[in-house]
Amino acid sequence: MHKLRAKIVSIRDLLATAWPITLITAIGFVVAYQFVKPAPPRHMTISTGGEAGAYYAYAKRYAALLAANGVTLEVRTSDGSAQNLKRLKDGEADVAFVQGGITEKLEDDDESDLRSLGSVSYEPLWVFYRNKRRIDKLDHLDGQRIAVGEDGSGIRGLALQLLEANEISIHSKKLVPVAGLNAAEALQQGEIDASFIISAQEAPVVQVLLRSPGIRVMSFVQADAYTRRFGFLSKIVLPRGVVDLVRDTPPRDTVLLATTANVIVRNDLHPALVNLLLQAMTEVNGKSGFFQPAGEFPAYKDQSFVLSDEAERYYKSGPPFLQRYLPFWIAVLVERLFVLALPIIVLLFPLLKIAPSIYNWRVRSKIFQCYGDLKFLENELREGYDSSRHAEYLARLDRIEEDAYSRNIPLAFSDLLYTLREHINLVREKLFKLQAQPVTENKA
């Protein structure tokens, strides 16, 4: 029974020591939990362009890579960059391709909730024309029938910007709203005189027009001036003979302008999905291409949108550390658990290190209280013993001893209690000596 009581006393003292540590750690967990983002969703939607376009092809390859990591990327076709942006702002898409330069027409408020993950490829601007005389400046097209793309398309927005910069009226009825293969056919049939096309070199419409008799591609002699005036444009070169070495097509180096294909996301897209998407962009678009060396993309080339924080870190230091070595979902789980583990690392471990000292002090403090009373009594006796209060002194000693007995001390600290009893007995002996001292003196 006594052993059981002693164990209960020890456990009670341990709990009394542990509860402040537990409380502090629990508060730390609550605070840390506020910084733990929810698990990323397993579904995203990307808005691309037509099924025949490069955006759609890129998105399909992204979807395959994300599917391997347990994330479904739904690919939705659209009429172009304008519709893609609208879907982002309306919450109908999480990710979208946007052609560089399209945002020149937007207000700042329109893009406040959107962020860029960077550019993934050049989009060459081809100006094909029918004319025996070589044309190398856009103002030479003034008064001619020009295909500028359909309403809402990215090519139309860019074409109108460039024509307006060359003092060609963008309200002219000679600006025809056709694009792609329809524009190529109209140009071949002589129904139009020139056509703006934004597409990769291997696109069928480009290949057809490069090989069509009587149709030339314009070389921009003012390319450097355009890149200065329009920050989203780059200067690229189509080398001589690259299309057809035997027929020497094109017959000379051709300077082109190029915008960029940019991946834009909603600002609330989960950071883990942003990093996964950036890795897919690197895998798909990081290889060498017709106009760029390996590793040039993805990159932050078009600064029409603010670069997301995750993308900025990715371009500086690569994928998150855990995602380099662990499967995606395990890396996400470990990252979330790490945030919750911070209270253990920062609070619990140090507190547990000092817990034995706290426990030791707590138990000893019970004995020290008795020592305080004993010390006060001893000082009082030393300063002036009053024989008339001898019984009172003894009663106080008995109370101190009784108080020591009544204190619940763990067995491991029993030596402190026995030591206290010895000290009480020393004071009691001193008290009896003081009582006997006057009698001795009287006899003398």
Tab-separated table of C-alpha atoms in Angstrom:
chain	number	residue	atom	x	y	z
A	1	MET	CA	0.000	0.000	0.000
A	2	HIS	CA	2.808	2.402	0.909
A	3	LYS	CA	4.645	1.542	-2.315
A	4	LEU	CA	1.516	2.223	-4.343
A	5	ARG	CA	1.035	5.535	-2.586
A	6	ALA	CA	4.658	6.477	-3.277
A	7	LYS	CA	4.264	5.665	-6.967
A	8	ILE	CA	1.121	7.762	-7.156
A	9	VAL	CA	2.999	10.645	-5.576
A	10	SER	CA	5.797	10.329	-8.142
A	11	ILE	CA	3.346	10.208	-11.034
A	12	ARG	CA	1.468	13.233	-9.683
A	13	ASP	CA	4.682	15.243	-9.475
A	14	LEU	CA	5.649	14.174	-12.989
A	15	LEU	CA	2.266	15.273	-14.322
A	16	ALA	CA	2.519	18.552	-12.472
A	17	THR	CA	5.862	19.133	-14.155
A	18	ALA	CA	4.675	17.957	-17.567
A	19	TRP	CA	1.463	19.938	-17.965
A	20	PRO	CA	3.121	23.350	-18.577
A	21	ILE	CA	5.410	21.721	-21.160
A	22	THR	CA	2.416	20.057	-22.788
A	23	LEU	CA	0.471	23.317	-22.807
A	24	ILE	CA	3.330	25.321	-24.354
A	25	THR	CA	3.884	22.641	-27.009
A	26	ALA	CA	0.148	22.477	-27.776
A	27	ILE	CA	0.063	26.250	-28.259
A	28	GLY	CA	3.054	25.869	-30.585
A	29	PHE	CA	1.155	23.256	-32.604
A	30	VAL	CA	-1.868	25.541	-32.901
A	31	VAL	CA	0.312	28.418	-34.104
A	32	ALA	CA	2.220	26.157	-36.533
A	33	TYR	CA	-1.035	24.767	-37.924
A	34	GLN	CA	-1.982	28.236	-39.102
A	35	PHE	CA	0.970	28.067	-41.507
A	36	VAL	CA	0.173	24.596	-42.849
A	37	LYS	CA	-1.491	24.856	-46.219
A	38	PRO	CA	-4.204	22.320	-47.008
A	39	ALA	CA	-3.280	19.370	-49.170
A	40	PRO	CA	-3.170	20.277	-52.875
A	41	PRO	CA	-6.179	19.313	-55.009
A	42	ARG	CA	-5.800	16.451	-57.454
A	43	HIS	CA	-7.420	18.291	-60.342
A	44	MET	CA	-6.485	21.376	-62.384
A	45	THR	CA	-7.888	22.971	-65.516
A	46	ILE	CA	-5.747	24.546	-68.227
A	47	SER	CA	-7.103	26.726	-71.028
A	48	THR	CA	-5.075	26.448	-74.225
A	49	GLY	CA	-6.159	27.333	-77.763
A	50	GLY	CA	-7.253	25.352	-80.792
A	51	GLU	CA	-6.518	21.629	-80.988
A	52	ALA	CA	-4.163	22.229	-83.902
A	53	GLY	CA	-2.048	24.739	-81.989
A	54	ALA	CA	1.164	24.426	-80.002
A	55	TYR	CA	-0.560	25.429	-76.734
A	56	TYR	CA	-2.824	22.412	-76.915
A	57	ALA	CA	0.110	20.106	-77.692
A	58	TYR	CA	2.104	21.457	-74.754
A	59	ALA	CA	-0.851	21.061	-72.403
A	60	LYS	CA	-1.373	17.436	-73.420
A	61	ARG	CA	2.240	16.655	-72.608
A	62	TYR	CA	1.942	18.488	-69.284
A	63	ALA	CA	-1.161	16.437	-68.515
A	64	ALA	CA	0.697	13.163	-69.072
A	65	LEU	CA	3.519	14.186	-66.736
A	66	LEU	CA	1.127	15.409	-64.038
A	67	ALA	CA	-0.959	12.243	-64.323
A	68	ALA	CA	2.162	10.222	-63.478
A	69	ASN	CA	2.196	12.154	-60.183
A	70	GLY	CA	-1.470	11.596	-59.413
A	71	VAL	CA	-2.745	14.997	-60.605
A	72	THR	CA	-5.351	15.321	-63.356
A	73	LEU	CA	-4.883	18.249	-65.741
A	74	GLU	CA	-8.055	18.919	-67.691
A	75	VAL	CA	-7.245	20.502	-71.060
A	76	ARG	CA	-9.825	22.937	-72.435
A	77	THR	CA	-9.572	24.431	-75.910
A	78	SER	CA	-10.365	28.110	-76.460
A	79	ASP	CA	-10.537	30.846	-79.065
A	80	GLY	CA	-7.228	32.338	-77.942
A	81	SER	CA	-5.413	34.305	-75.264
A	82	ALA	CA	-8.268	36.731	-74.591
A	83	GLN	CA	-10.652	33.913	-73.698
A	84	ASN	CA	-7.926	32.202	-71.673
A	85	LEU	CA	-7.461	35.312	-69.546
A	86	LYS	CA	-11.209	35.647	-69.065
A	87	ARG	CA	-11.432	32.055	-67.870
A	88	LEU	CA	-8.652	32.678	-65.366
A	89	LYS	CA	-10.304	35.799	-63.977
A	90	ASP	CA	-13.723	34.084	-63.827
A	91	GLY	CA	-12.285	31.058	-62.017
A	92	GLU	CA	-13.099	28.715	-64.911
A	93	ALA	CA	-9.431	27.729	-65.303
A	94	ASP	CA	-6.443	27.429	-62.966
A	95	VAL	CA	-3.775	27.689	-65.654
A	96	ALA	CA	-3.751	29.233	-69.129
A	97	PHE	CA	-1.470	29.990	-72.037
A	98	VAL	CA	-1.264	33.667	-72.884
A	99	GLN	CA	0.553	35.120	-75.846
A	100	GLY	CA	3.065	37.837	-75.028
A	101	GLY	CA	1.772	41.331	-75.664
A	102	ILE	CA	-1.901	40.528	-75.153
A	103	THR	CA	-1.817	42.186	-71.716
A	104	GLU	CA	-0.859	45.556	-73.162
A	105	LYS	CA	-4.594	46.218	-73.426
A	106	LEU	CA	-5.419	45.202	-69.850
A	107	GLU	CA	-5.872	47.416	-66.817
A	108	ASP	CA	-3.729	46.742	-63.753
A	109	ASP	CA	-6.786	45.546	-61.821
A	110	ASP	CA	-7.391	42.856	-64.419
A	111	GLU	CA	-4.108	41.106	-63.654
A	112	SER	CA	-3.835	41.600	-59.890
A	113	ASP	CA	-4.978	38.029	-59.143
A	114	LEU	CA	-2.846	36.444	-61.851
A	115	ARG	CA	0.788	35.398	-61.808
A	116	SER	CA	3.255	34.267	-64.441
A	117	LEU	CA	5.185	30.999	-64.301
A	118	GLY	CA	7.338	32.188	-67.176
A	119	SER	CA	7.604	31.747	-70.929
A	120	VAL	CA	7.882	28.302	-72.499
A	121	SER	CA	8.740	29.040	-76.145
A	122	TYR	CA	9.199	31.662	-78.796
A	123	GLU	CA	6.241	32.317	-81.059
A	124	PRO	CA	7.641	33.632	-84.346
A	125	LEU	CA	5.697	36.390	-86.040
A	126	TRP	CA	5.532	35.662	-89.764
A	127	VAL	CA	4.423	38.309	-92.212
A	128	PHE	CA	3.828	36.585	-95.552
A	129	TYR	CA	3.070	38.734	-98.593
A	130	ARG	CA	2.580	38.622	-102.383
A	131	ASN	CA	4.730	41.206	-104.103
A	132	LYS	CA	7.504	41.126	-106.658
A	133	ARG	CA	9.233	43.889	-104.755
A	134	ARG	CA	10.895	42.897	-101.492
A	135	ILE	CA	9.158	44.333	-98.396
A	136	ASP	CA	11.105	44.749	-95.164
A	137	LYS	CA	9.044	47.401	-93.331
A	138	LEU	CA	5.440	47.168	-92.218
A	139	ASP	CA	4.548	50.628	-93.444
A	140	HIS	CA	5.054	49.279	-96.984
A	141	LEU	CA	1.808	47.347	-96.473
A	142	ASP	CA	-0.272	50.492	-96.069
A	143	GLY	CA	-3.379	50.336	-98.258
A	144	GLN	CA	-3.104	46.604	-98.917
A	145	ARG	CA	-5.440	43.791	-97.883
A	146	ILE	CA	-3.983	42.209	-94.741
A	147	ALA	CA	-5.181	39.172	-92.757
A	148	VAL	CA	-4.806	40.108	-89.082
A	149	GLY	CA	-6.543	37.200	-87.360
A	150	GLU	CA	-9.958	36.681	-85.862
A	151	ASP	CA	-11.461	38.873	-83.155
A	152	GLY	CA	-10.198	37.960	-79.698
A	153	SER	CA	-7.157	36.084	-80.996
A	154	GLY	CA	-3.642	36.857	-79.825
A	155	ILE	CA	-2.353	37.391	-83.359
A	156	ARG	CA	-4.977	40.059	-84.021
A	157	GLY	CA	-4.031	42.017	-80.896
A	158	LEU	CA	-0.335	41.950	-81.796
A	159	ALA	CA	-0.879	42.718	-85.488
A	160	LEU	CA	-3.011	45.770	-84.694
A	161	GLN	CA	-0.392	47.064	-82.241
A	162	LEU	CA	2.373	46.807	-84.824
A	163	LEU	CA	0.305	48.287	-87.653
A	164	GLU	CA	-0.768	51.188	-85.474
A	165	ALA	CA	2.880	51.836	-84.571
A	166	ASN	CA	3.504	52.154	-88.341
A	167	GLU	CA	0.659	54.683	-88.718
A	168	ILE	CA	-1.623	52.248	-90.505
A	169	SER	CA	-5.254	52.684	-89.474
A	170	ILE	CA	-6.454	49.725	-87.450
A	171	HIS	CA	-10.045	50.532	-88.443
A	172	SER	CA	-9.398	50.076	-92.154
A	173	LYS	CA	-11.763	47.722	-93.939
A	174	LYS	CA	-8.753	46.209	-95.654
A	175	LEU	CA	-7.767	44.462	-92.409
A	176	VAL	CA	-9.392	41.065	-92.894
A	177	PRO	CA	-10.397	38.906	-89.861
A	178	VAL	CA	-9.078	35.556	-91.099
A	179	ALA	CA	-6.225	33.435	-89.775
A	180	GLY	CA	-4.355	30.162	-90.125
A	181	LEU	CA	-4.920	27.932	-93.150
A	182	ASN	CA	-7.837	30.102	-94.277
A	183	ALA	CA	-5.496	33.079	-94.467
A	184	ALA	CA	-2.890	30.962	-96.301
A	185	GLU	CA	-5.440	29.896	-98.882
A	186	ALA	CA	-6.670	33.477	-99.348
A	187	LEU	CA	-3.082	34.632	-99.846
A	188	GLN	CA	-2.385	31.878	-102.392
A	189	GLN	CA	-5.559	32.769	-104.280
A	190	GLY	CA	-4.659	36.455	-104.352
A	191	GLU	CA	-7.692	37.442	-102.268
A	192	ILE	CA	-5.380	39.210	-99.768
A	193	ASP	CA	-1.937	40.757	-100.140
A	194	ALA	CA	-0.362	39.869	-96.781
A	195	SER	CA	-1.022	37.845	-93.649
A	196	PHE	CA	0.150	37.968	-90.048
A	197	ILE	CA	0.701	34.506	-88.608
A	198	ILE	CA	2.050	33.486	-85.212
A	199	SER	CA	3.039	29.856	-85.201
A	200	ALA	CA	6.015	27.545	-84.886
A	201	GLN	CA	8.223	26.924	-87.926
A	202	GLU	CA	6.994	23.330	-88.234
A	203	ALA	CA	3.305	24.332	-88.259
A	204	PRO	CA	1.526	23.266	-91.472
A	205	VAL	CA	0.386	26.814	-92.311
A	206	VAL	CA	3.979	28.081	-92.124
A	207	GLN	CA	5.388	25.198	-94.137
A	208	VAL	CA	2.754	25.685	-96.831
A	209	LEU	CA	3.434	29.403	-97.203
A	210	LEU	CA	7.220	29.036	-97.115
A	211	ARG	CA	6.984	26.692	-100.107
A	212	SER	CA	4.264	28.558	-102.029
A	213	PRO	CA	5.454	30.152	-105.307
A	214	GLY	CA	5.181	33.927	-105.386
A	215	ILE	CA	4.829	34.260	-101.604
A	216	ARG	CA	7.605	35.745	-99.526
A	217	VAL	CA	8.253	36.138	-95.830
A	218	MET	CA	9.153	39.589	-94.593
A	219	SER	CA	12.562	40.168	-92.938
A	220	PHE	CA	12.285	42.923	-90.331
A	221	VAL	CA	15.106	45.384	-90.910
A	222	GLN	CA	13.851	47.362	-87.898
A	223	ALA	CA	13.736	44.341	-85.583
A	224	ASP	CA	15.957	45.968	-82.938
A	225	ALA	CA	13.694	49.012	-82.858
A	226	TYR	CA	10.632	46.822	-82.315
A	227	THR	CA	12.246	44.962	-79.418
A	228	ARG	CA	13.056	48.302	-77.760
A	229	ARG	CA	9.540	49.644	-78.159
A	230	PHE	CA	7.751	46.397	-77.304
A	231	GLY	CA	9.455	44.674	-74.407
A	232	PHE	CA	7.582	41.405	-74.976
A	233	LEU	CA	9.138	40.960	-78.456
A	234	SER	CA	12.429	39.236	-79.264
A	235	LYS	CA	14.582	39.169	-82.372
A	236	ILE	CA	15.206	35.764	-83.936
A	237	VAL	CA	16.737	34.606	-87.222
A	238	LEU	CA	15.465	32.074	-89.741
A	239	PRO	CA	18.714	30.806	-91.312
A	240	ARG	CA	19.151	30.609	-95.068
A	241	GLY	CA	18.229	27.223	-96.515
A	242	VAL	CA	16.876	25.831	-93.245
A	243	VAL	CA	13.470	25.050	-94.773
A	244	ASP	CA	14.810	23.358	-97.894
A	245	LEU	CA	18.553	22.990	-98.487
A	246	VAL	CA	18.201	21.852	-102.107
A	247	ARG	CA	15.940	24.708	-103.148
A	248	ASP	CA	17.733	27.130	-100.806
A	249	THR	CA	14.562	28.165	-98.967
A	250	PRO	CA	14.616	30.804	-97.665
A	251	PRO	CA	17.231	32.283	-100.027
A	252	ARG	CA	18.746	34.465	-97.306
A	253	ASP	CA	18.816	34.856	-93.519
A	254	THR	CA	15.422	36.221	-92.486
A	255	VAL	CA	15.060	38.336	-89.364
A	256	LEU	CA	11.786	37.693	-87.546
A	257	LEU	CA	10.119	39.079	-84.477
A	258	ALA	CA	8.872	36.689	-81.868
A	259	THR	CA	6.590	36.940	-78.921
A	260	THR	CA	6.485	34.269	-76.228
A	261	ALA	CA	4.030	31.649	-75.052
A	262	ASN	CA	3.490	32.344	-71.352
A	263	VAL	CA	1.969	30.161	-68.668
A	264	ILE	CA	-0.272	32.231	-66.391
A	265	VAL	CA	-1.933	30.944	-63.215
A	266	ARG	CA	-4.357	32.182	-60.628
A	267	ASN	CA	-2.612	33.567	-57.567
A	268	ASP	CA	-4.420	31.078	-55.300
A	269	LEU	CA	-3.138	27.987	-57.091
A	270	HIS	CA	-1.569	25.644	-54.531
A	271	PRO	CA	2.242	26.137	-54.333
A	272	ALA	CA	2.880	22.392	-54.605
A	273	LEU	CA	0.957	22.253	-57.887
A	274	VAL	CA	2.832	25.324	-59.132
A	275	ASN	CA	6.149	23.560	-58.540
A	276	LEU	CA	4.885	20.380	-60.190
A	277	LEU	CA	3.738	22.373	-63.205
A	278	LEU	CA	7.093	24.157	-63.440
A	279	GLN	CA	8.851	20.791	-63.507
A	280	ALA	CA	6.568	19.676	-66.345
A	281	MET	CA	7.317	22.897	-68.229
A	282	THR	CA	11.048	22.229	-67.877
A	283	GLU	CA	10.657	18.659	-69.085
A	284	VAL	CA	8.553	19.602	-72.124
A	285	ASN	CA	9.993	22.988	-73.111
A	286	GLY	CA	13.570	22.839	-71.850
A	287	LYS	CA	14.969	21.037	-74.875
A	288	SER	CA	16.657	22.717	-77.809
A	289	GLY	CA	14.388	23.969	-80.549
A	290	PHE	CA	14.451	25.688	-83.910
A	291	PHE	CA	15.017	29.120	-82.408
A	292	GLN	CA	16.450	28.400	-78.970
A	293	PRO	CA	19.222	26.315	-77.346
A	294	ALA	CA	18.550	23.723	-74.675
A	295	GLY	CA	17.765	25.208	-71.279
A	296	GLU	CA	16.591	28.616	-72.517
A	297	PHE	CA	13.002	27.824	-71.535
A	298	PRO	CA	11.125	28.050	-69.293
A	299	ALA	CA	12.254	31.556	-68.352
A	300	TYR	CA	10.764	34.854	-67.243
A	301	LYS	CA	10.979	36.763	-70.538
A	302	ASP	CA	7.638	38.557	-70.780
A	303	GLN	CA	7.155	40.714	-67.681
A	304	SER	CA	3.583	41.726	-68.429
A	305	PHE	CA	2.552	39.692	-65.381
A	306	VAL	CA	4.265	39.512	-61.995
A	307	LEU	CA	6.318	36.346	-61.588
A	308	SER	CA	4.911	34.059	-58.907
A	309	ASP	CA	6.980	33.589	-55.751
A	310	GLU	CA	7.243	29.847	-56.346
A	311	ALA	CA	8.470	30.382	-59.912
A	312	GLU	CA	11.041	32.918	-58.751
A	313	ARG	CA	12.441	30.399	-56.253
A	314	TYR	CA	12.328	27.647	-58.884
A	315	TYR	CA	14.385	29.645	-61.375
A	316	LYS	CA	16.959	30.443	-58.688
A	317	SER	CA	17.358	27.061	-57.021
A	318	GLY	CA	15.328	24.468	-58.930
A	319	PRO	CA	12.562	22.211	-57.583
A	320	PRO	CA	11.900	22.061	-53.823
A	321	PHE	CA	14.429	19.873	-52.022
A	322	LEU	CA	11.996	17.104	-51.067
A	323	GLN	CA	10.443	16.887	-54.534
A	324	ARG	CA	13.872	16.169	-55.992
A	325	TYR	CA	14.207	12.894	-54.109
A	326	LEU	CA	10.703	11.803	-53.104
A	327	PRO	CA	7.501	11.049	-55.018
A	328	PHE	CA	5.305	14.148	-55.251
A	329	TRP	CA	2.614	13.234	-52.727
A	330	ILE	CA	5.092	11.883	-50.187
A	331	ALA	CA	7.146	15.079	-50.527
A	332	VAL	CA	4.004	17.181	-49.952
A	333	LEU	CA	3.075	15.127	-46.885
A	334	VAL	CA	6.565	15.356	-45.391
A	335	GLU	CA	6.659	19.106	-46.007
A	336	ARG	CA	3.337	19.603	-44.205
A	337	LEU	CA	4.378	17.346	-41.329
A	338	PHE	CA	7.657	19.221	-41.014
A	339	VAL	CA	5.787	22.450	-40.297
A	340	LEU	CA	3.815	20.665	-37.579
A	341	ALA	CA	7.024	19.142	-36.228
A	342	LEU	CA	8.583	22.559	-35.670
A	343	PRO	CA	6.984	22.934	-32.200
A	344	ILE	CA	8.620	19.624	-31.208
A	345	ILE	CA	11.995	20.703	-32.539
A	346	VAL	CA	11.863	24.285	-31.277
A	347	LEU	CA	9.867	23.867	-28.051
A	348	LEU	CA	9.397	20.303	-26.855
A	349	PHE	CA	12.970	19.036	-27.106
A	350	PRO	CA	14.487	21.997	-25.201
A	351	LEU	CA	11.702	21.823	-22.598
A	352	LEU	CA	12.207	18.099	-22.124
A	353	LYS	CA	15.902	18.761	-21.638
A	354	ILE	CA	15.198	21.043	-18.688
A	355	ALA	CA	12.226	18.989	-17.416
A	356	PRO	CA	14.368	16.881	-14.982
A	357	SER	CA	15.696	20.086	-13.418
A	358	ILE	CA	12.168	21.440	-13.081
A	359	TYR	CA	10.970	18.170	-11.531
A	360	ASN	CA	13.931	18.122	-9.153
A	361	TRP	CA	13.294	21.724	-8.108
A	362	ARG	CA	9.584	21.057	-7.592
A	363	VAL	CA	10.194	18.133	-5.211
A	364	ARG	CA	13.008	19.862	-3.348
A	365	SER	CA	10.933	23.013	-2.938
A	366	LYS	CA	8.566	21.062	-0.654
A	367	ILE	CA	11.454	20.342	1.703
A	368	PHE	CA	12.938	23.823	1.337
A	369	GLN	CA	9.727	25.339	2.706
A	370	CYS	CA	10.255	23.370	5.919
A	371	TYR	CA	13.888	24.436	5.976
A	372	GLY	CA	12.738	28.037	5.786
A	373	ASP	CA	10.585	27.691	8.885
A	374	LEU	CA	13.400	25.844	10.664
A	375	LYS	CA	15.908	28.556	9.763
A	376	PHE	CA	13.633	31.304	11.087
A	377	LEU	CA	13.281	29.433	14.396
A	378	GLU	CA	17.023	28.870	14.703
A	379	ASN	CA	17.751	32.561	14.034
A	380	GLU	CA	15.231	33.535	16.669
A	381	LEU	CA	16.930	31.284	19.216
A	382	ARG	CA	20.351	32.670	18.356
A	383	GLU	CA	19.246	36.283	18.632
A	384	GLY	CA	17.652	35.817	22.042
A	385	TYR	CA	16.364	32.703	23.757
A	386	ASP	CA	13.373	33.290	26.060
A	387	SER	CA	13.019	30.498	28.599
A	388	SER	CA	9.365	31.401	29.185
A	389	ARG	CA	8.648	30.485	25.546
A	390	HIS	CA	10.445	27.146	25.653
A	391	ALA	CA	7.224	25.174	25.234
A	392	GLU	CA	6.271	27.361	22.272
A	393	TYR	CA	9.657	26.691	20.642
A	394	LEU	CA	9.192	22.940	21.042
A	395	ALA	CA	5.665	23.139	19.625
A	396	ARG	CA	6.940	24.970	16.561
A	397	LEU	CA	9.623	22.325	16.027
A	398	ASP	CA	7.000	19.602	16.306
A	399	ARG	CA	4.832	21.367	13.744
A	400	ILE	CA	7.786	21.668	11.347
A	401	GLU	CA	8.506	17.975	11.775
A	402	GLU	CA	4.846	17.069	11.343
A	403	ASP	CA	4.680	19.262	8.245
A	404	ALA	CA	7.717	17.432	6.808
A	405	TYR	CA	6.045	14.066	7.424
A	406	SER	CA	2.829	15.196	5.771
A	407	ARG	CA	4.548	16.280	2.544
A	408	ASN	CA	4.304	13.766	-0.290
A	409	ILE	CA	7.887	13.115	-1.341
A	410	PRO	CA	8.761	10.534	-4.041
A	411	LEU	CA	10.851	7.614	-2.816
A	412	ALA	CA	13.812	8.744	-4.896
A	413	PHE	CA	14.007	11.899	-2.758
A	414	SER	CA	13.443	10.281	0.665
A	415	ASP	CA	16.989	11.135	1.669
A	416	LEU	CA	16.004	14.813	1.714
A	417	LEU	CA	13.278	14.071	4.271
A	418	TYR	CA	15.629	12.116	6.559
A	419	THR	CA	18.236	14.846	6.314
A	420	LEU	CA	15.596	17.409	7.323
A	421	ARG	CA	14.649	15.302	10.385
A	422	GLU	CA	18.309	15.214	11.441
A	423	HIS	CA	18.481	19.001	11.194
A	424	ILE	CA	15.258	19.340	13.196
A	425	ASN	CA	16.791	17.155	15.893
A	426	LEU	CA	19.919	19.329	15.913
A	427	VAL	CA	17.804	22.416	16.595
A	428	ARG	CA	15.853	20.492	19.249
A	429	GLU	CA	19.093	19.515	21.010
A	430	LYS	CA	20.259	23.123	20.852
A	431	LEU	CA	16.944	24.216	22.370
A	432	PHE	CA	17.375	21.820	25.296
A	433	LYS	CA	20.942	23.069	25.820
A	434	LEU	CA	19.660	26.638	25.974
A	435	GLN	CA	17.045	25.567	28.506
A	436	ALA	CA	19.666	23.883	30.680
A	437	GLN	CA	22.177	26.722	30.447
A	438	PRO	CA	20.709	28.999	33.227
A	439	VAL	CA	20.529	26.072	35.660
A	440	THR	CA	24.204	25.332	35.133
A	441	GLU	CA	25.076	28.951	35.718
A	442	ASN	CA	23.048	29.094	38.955
A	443	LYS	CA	24.932	26.102	40.258
A	444	ALA	CA	28.189	27.758	39.460
